[in-house]
Structure formats: structure tokens, C-alpha cells
Amino acid sequence: DGYFYQRVSECRYSSKDLQGIEFIDSYVFNKAEYVRFNSTVGKYVGYTEYGVKNAEAWNKGPELAGELGELERVCKHNAPIDYSA
């Protein structure tokens, strides 16, 4: 009865060292991930035909610069709070 869209952004911490932080931003449509930004890879990667087209466009546009800043702005900034929990 409709469509399902979800965007999940998360910080993954592998150690207390700030170098071990990874930012993931996933885009899901009808329970299938179609494109993802990973700060370790440094760009968007598409997993479906539609996702590949989005990734190509977003990697050339201002979207990429915005995602690259999220690791510093969100993950590293909030690391002390997340580590204390």
C-alpha cells in the first residue's frame, strides 16, 4: 500500500581513537539500499541502477562536500558523549 523510503546516518566507532571513526549515510527504498556514502571510501557508491546514477551525480555535486564534513561535524564532535554512554 505505498512506498517505503528511509535514510540512515550513523557514526561507527571502532576504538576510542578519533582516527577509528567512520560516518555512514545510507539511502533505502522499499527495504533495498540503493546508495551509500562512507567516509572511509570518501564518496557515494550505488548498489542499484538508480543508485549508481545518483552516486555519479552526487559525487560531482555539492552533496559530496556536505557529506565529507559530517565526519568532523557530527561524529568527532559527539565522540566524547558517545564514549561516555
Tab-separated table of C-alpha atoms in Angstrom:
chain	number	residue	atom	x	y	z
A	1	ASP	CA	0.000	0.000	0.000
A	2	GLY	CA	2.684	2.529	-0.849
A	3	TYR	CA	6.396	3.040	-0.840
A	4	PHE	CA	8.990	2.869	1.899
A	5	TYR	CA	11.840	5.423	1.990
A	6	GLN	CA	14.463	5.565	4.706
A	7	ARG	CA	17.704	7.435	5.233
A	8	VAL	CA	20.012	6.194	7.976
A	9	SER	CA	23.049	8.196	9.097
A	10	GLU	CA	25.360	6.687	11.672
A	11	CYS	CA	28.772	7.049	13.236
A	12	ARG	CA	30.685	3.831	13.749
A	13	TYR	CA	33.387	3.824	16.385
A	14	SER	CA	35.981	1.055	16.244
A	15	SER	CA	38.125	2.450	19.051
A	16	LYS	CA	38.419	5.475	21.326
A	17	ASP	CA	40.976	6.861	18.899
A	18	LEU	CA	39.296	9.545	16.767
A	19	GLN	CA	41.013	8.059	13.708
A	20	GLY	CA	38.849	4.941	14.039
A	21	ILE	CA	35.551	6.749	13.360
A	22	GLU	CA	33.522	6.091	10.240
A	23	PHE	CA	30.453	8.014	9.015
A	24	ILE	CA	27.858	6.062	7.001
A	25	ASP	CA	24.845	7.625	5.255
A	26	SER	CA	22.540	5.032	3.640
A	27	TYR	CA	19.532	5.600	1.389
A	28	VAL	CA	16.900	2.852	1.267
A	29	PHE	CA	13.856	2.455	-0.963
A	30	ASN	CA	11.401	-0.411	-0.420
A	31	LYS	CA	13.829	-2.098	2.000
A	32	ALA	CA	16.694	-2.146	-0.528
A	33	GLU	CA	19.721	0.082	-0.005
A	34	TYR	CA	20.365	1.849	-3.297
A	35	VAL	CA	23.161	4.308	-2.458
A	36	ARG	CA	25.570	4.868	0.434
A	37	PHE	CA	28.157	7.415	1.472
A	38	ASN	CA	31.039	6.032	3.511
A	39	SER	CA	33.636	8.429	4.933
A	40	THR	CA	36.354	5.775	4.645
A	41	VAL	CA	35.697	5.417	0.913
A	42	GLY	CA	35.175	9.184	0.607
A	43	LYS	CA	32.378	9.074	-1.949
A	44	TYR	CA	28.905	7.770	-2.720
A	45	VAL	CA	28.573	4.205	-4.017
A	46	GLY	CA	25.453	2.980	-5.804
A	47	TYR	CA	24.060	-0.532	-5.385
A	48	THR	CA	21.235	-0.450	-7.926
A	49	GLU	CA	20.915	1.098	-11.380
A	50	TYR	CA	19.138	4.089	-9.844
A	51	GLY	CA	21.709	4.269	-7.041
A	52	VAL	CA	24.649	4.259	-9.442
A	53	LYS	CA	23.134	7.211	-11.325
A	54	ASN	CA	22.584	9.086	-8.066
A	55	ALA	CA	26.104	8.316	-6.850
A	56	GLU	CA	27.654	9.594	-10.078
A	57	ALA	CA	25.701	12.856	-9.885
A	58	TRP	CA	26.203	13.389	-6.140
A	59	ASN	CA	29.953	12.697	-6.353
A	60	LYS	CA	30.234	15.587	-8.857
A	61	GLY	CA	27.958	17.991	-6.974
A	62	PRO	CA	27.756	19.864	-3.674
A	63	GLU	CA	26.287	16.814	-1.918
A	64	LEU	CA	29.733	15.226	-1.625
A	65	ALA	CA	31.259	18.256	0.130
A	66	GLY	CA	28.410	18.222	2.634
A	67	GLU	CA	28.899	14.546	3.434
A	68	LEU	CA	32.660	14.902	3.798
A	69	GLY	CA	32.106	17.462	6.568
A	70	GLU	CA	29.732	15.242	8.552
A	71	LEU	CA	32.532	13.095	9.989
A	72	GLU	CA	34.031	16.141	11.716
A	73	ARG	CA	30.782	17.974	12.435
A	74	VAL	CA	28.759	15.084	13.841
A	75	CYS	CA	30.895	12.058	14.654
A	76	LYS	CA	34.086	13.548	16.060
A	77	HIS	CA	32.205	16.365	17.783
A	78	ASN	CA	29.911	13.910	19.587
A	79	ALA	CA	32.526	11.218	20.258
A	80	PRO	CA	33.067	12.188	23.940
A	81	ILE	CA	29.314	11.907	24.569
A	82	ASP	CA	29.035	8.575	22.748
A	83	TYR	CA	32.084	7.130	24.521
A	84	SER	CA	30.738	8.098	27.949
A	85	ALA	CA	27.415	6.293	27.403
